[in-house]
Tab-separated table of C-alpha atoms in Angstrom:
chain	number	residue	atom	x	y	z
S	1	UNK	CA	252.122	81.003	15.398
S	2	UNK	CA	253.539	84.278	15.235
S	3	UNK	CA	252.390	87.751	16.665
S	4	UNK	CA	251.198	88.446	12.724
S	5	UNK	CA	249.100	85.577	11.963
S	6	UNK	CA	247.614	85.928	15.436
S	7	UNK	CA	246.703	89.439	14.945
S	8	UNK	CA	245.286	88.714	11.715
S	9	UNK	CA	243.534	85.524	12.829
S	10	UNK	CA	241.952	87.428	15.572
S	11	UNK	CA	241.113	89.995	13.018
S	12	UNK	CA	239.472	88.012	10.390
S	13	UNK	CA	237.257	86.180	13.123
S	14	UNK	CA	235.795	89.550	14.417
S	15	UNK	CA	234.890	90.474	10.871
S	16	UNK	CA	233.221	87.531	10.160
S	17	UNK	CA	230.964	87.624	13.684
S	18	UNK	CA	230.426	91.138	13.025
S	19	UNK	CA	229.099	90.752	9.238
S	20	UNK	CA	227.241	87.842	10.608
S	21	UNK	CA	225.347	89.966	13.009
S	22	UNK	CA	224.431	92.687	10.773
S	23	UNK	CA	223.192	90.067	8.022
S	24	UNK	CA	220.856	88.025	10.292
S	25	UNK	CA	219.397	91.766	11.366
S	26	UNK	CA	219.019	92.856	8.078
S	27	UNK	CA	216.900	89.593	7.592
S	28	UNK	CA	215.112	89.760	10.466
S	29	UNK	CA	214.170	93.742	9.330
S	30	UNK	CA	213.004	92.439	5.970
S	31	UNK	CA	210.550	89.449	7.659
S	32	UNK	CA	209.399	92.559	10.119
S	33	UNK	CA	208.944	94.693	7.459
S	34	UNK	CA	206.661	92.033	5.576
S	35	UNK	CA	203.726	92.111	8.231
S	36	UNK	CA	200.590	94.220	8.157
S	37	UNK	CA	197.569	94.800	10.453
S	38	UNK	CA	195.323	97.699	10.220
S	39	UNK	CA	192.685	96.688	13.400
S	40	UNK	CA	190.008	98.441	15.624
S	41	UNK	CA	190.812	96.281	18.891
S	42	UNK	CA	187.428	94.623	19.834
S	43	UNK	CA	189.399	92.493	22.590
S	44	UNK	CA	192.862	93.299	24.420
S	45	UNK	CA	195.718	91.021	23.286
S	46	UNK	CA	196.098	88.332	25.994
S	47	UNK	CA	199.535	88.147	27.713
S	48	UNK	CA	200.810	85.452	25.875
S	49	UNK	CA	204.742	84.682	23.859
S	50	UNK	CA	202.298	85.162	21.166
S	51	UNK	CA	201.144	88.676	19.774
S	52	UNK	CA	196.803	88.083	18.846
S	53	UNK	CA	194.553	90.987	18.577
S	54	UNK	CA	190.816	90.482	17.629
S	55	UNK	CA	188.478	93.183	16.588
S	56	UNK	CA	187.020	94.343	13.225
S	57	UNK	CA	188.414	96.049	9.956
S	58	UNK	CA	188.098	99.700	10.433
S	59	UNK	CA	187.392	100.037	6.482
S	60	UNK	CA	184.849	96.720	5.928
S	61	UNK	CA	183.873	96.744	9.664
S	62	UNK	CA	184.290	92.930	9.343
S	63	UNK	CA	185.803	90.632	11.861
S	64	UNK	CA	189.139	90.347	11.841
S	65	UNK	CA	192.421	88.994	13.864
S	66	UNK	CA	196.043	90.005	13.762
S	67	UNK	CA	198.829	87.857	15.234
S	68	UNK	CA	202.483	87.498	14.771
S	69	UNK	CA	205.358	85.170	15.940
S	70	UNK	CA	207.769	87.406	16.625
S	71	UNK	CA	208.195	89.078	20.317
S	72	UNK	CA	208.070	93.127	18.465
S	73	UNK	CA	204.455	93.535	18.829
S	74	UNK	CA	203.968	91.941	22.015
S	75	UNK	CA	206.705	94.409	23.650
S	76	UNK	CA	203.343	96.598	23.852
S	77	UNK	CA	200.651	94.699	24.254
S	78	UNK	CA	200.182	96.470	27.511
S	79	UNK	CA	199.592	99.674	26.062
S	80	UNK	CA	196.641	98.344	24.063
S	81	UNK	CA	193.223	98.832	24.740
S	82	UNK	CA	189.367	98.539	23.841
S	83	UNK	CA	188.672	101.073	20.526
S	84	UNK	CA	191.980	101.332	19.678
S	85	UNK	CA	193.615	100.752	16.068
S	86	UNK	CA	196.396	99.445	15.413
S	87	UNK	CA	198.176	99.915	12.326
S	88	UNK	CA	201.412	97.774	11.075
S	89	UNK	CA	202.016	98.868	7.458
S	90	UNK	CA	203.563	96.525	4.991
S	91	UNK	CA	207.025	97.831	3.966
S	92	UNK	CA	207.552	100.264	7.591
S	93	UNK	CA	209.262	98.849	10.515
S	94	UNK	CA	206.787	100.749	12.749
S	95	UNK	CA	204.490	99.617	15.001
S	96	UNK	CA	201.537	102.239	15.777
S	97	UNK	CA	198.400	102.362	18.491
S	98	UNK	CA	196.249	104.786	17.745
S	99	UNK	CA	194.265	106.464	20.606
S	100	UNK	CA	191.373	108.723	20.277
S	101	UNK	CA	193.586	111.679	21.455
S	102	UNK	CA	197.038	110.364	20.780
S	103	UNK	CA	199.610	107.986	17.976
S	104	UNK	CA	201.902	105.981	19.834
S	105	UNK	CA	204.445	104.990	17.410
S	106	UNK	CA	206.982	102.164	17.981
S	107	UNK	CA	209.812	101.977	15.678
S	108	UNK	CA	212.140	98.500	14.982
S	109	UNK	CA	215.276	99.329	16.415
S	110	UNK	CA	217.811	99.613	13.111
S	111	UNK	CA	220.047	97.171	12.293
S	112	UNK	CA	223.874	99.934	11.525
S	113	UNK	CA	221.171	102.760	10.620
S	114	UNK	CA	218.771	101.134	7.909
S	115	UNK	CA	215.887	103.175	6.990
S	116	UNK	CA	212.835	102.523	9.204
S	117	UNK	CA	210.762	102.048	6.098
S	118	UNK	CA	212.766	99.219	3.623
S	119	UNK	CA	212.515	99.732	0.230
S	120	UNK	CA	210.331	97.722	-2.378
S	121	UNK	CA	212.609	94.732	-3.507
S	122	UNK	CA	214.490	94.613	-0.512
């Protein structure tokens, strides 16, 4: 093989891992960006791979739970407590605790600078 097609071997390979990346990221924003909880916690998440808060509907005041598969939410878990709310709206790749004094908002790191909040049809 020449020094040619080995450069553009090389070259073609790193595209195709880099475009990879960014794809599966994309995806992985869009399945984030699909969840929702809007929860007064009634009981602290347990430490656990998976993310499970129980407490009640701040609108209905009815018993609800909020849980997830993915690792986002359970990055702050710790920073949960009794009386909070938190609030995961459909469509935003944030996740917020609210406090009775303060907001602590988490956002989903982007994937090459996408918009924290995707767009409908995305």
């Amino acid at each position: 093989m020449n020094e040619i097609t080995k450069t553009l071997t090389c070259l073609f390979v790193f595209i195709m891992l880099f475009s990879c990346e960014k794809n599966e990221c994309l995806k992985y924003s869009q399945i984030l960006s699909k969840e929702e909880c809007n929860i007064i916690v009634d009981l602290e998440p347990a430490n656990s791979v998976w993310f499970e808060i129980k407490g009640h509907d701040p609108i209905t005041q009815e018993p609800k739970v909020c849980k997830t598969h993915n690792r986002w939410w359970n990055l702050y878990a710790d920073e949960i407590e009794l009386g909070d709310t938190v609030v995961k709206k459909r469509g935003e790749l944030t996740f917020n605790i609210h406090k009775k004094d303060t907001v602590i908002t988490h956002e989903w790191e982007k994937c090459n600078e996408i918009d924290a909040t995707l767009k409908k049809g995305s």
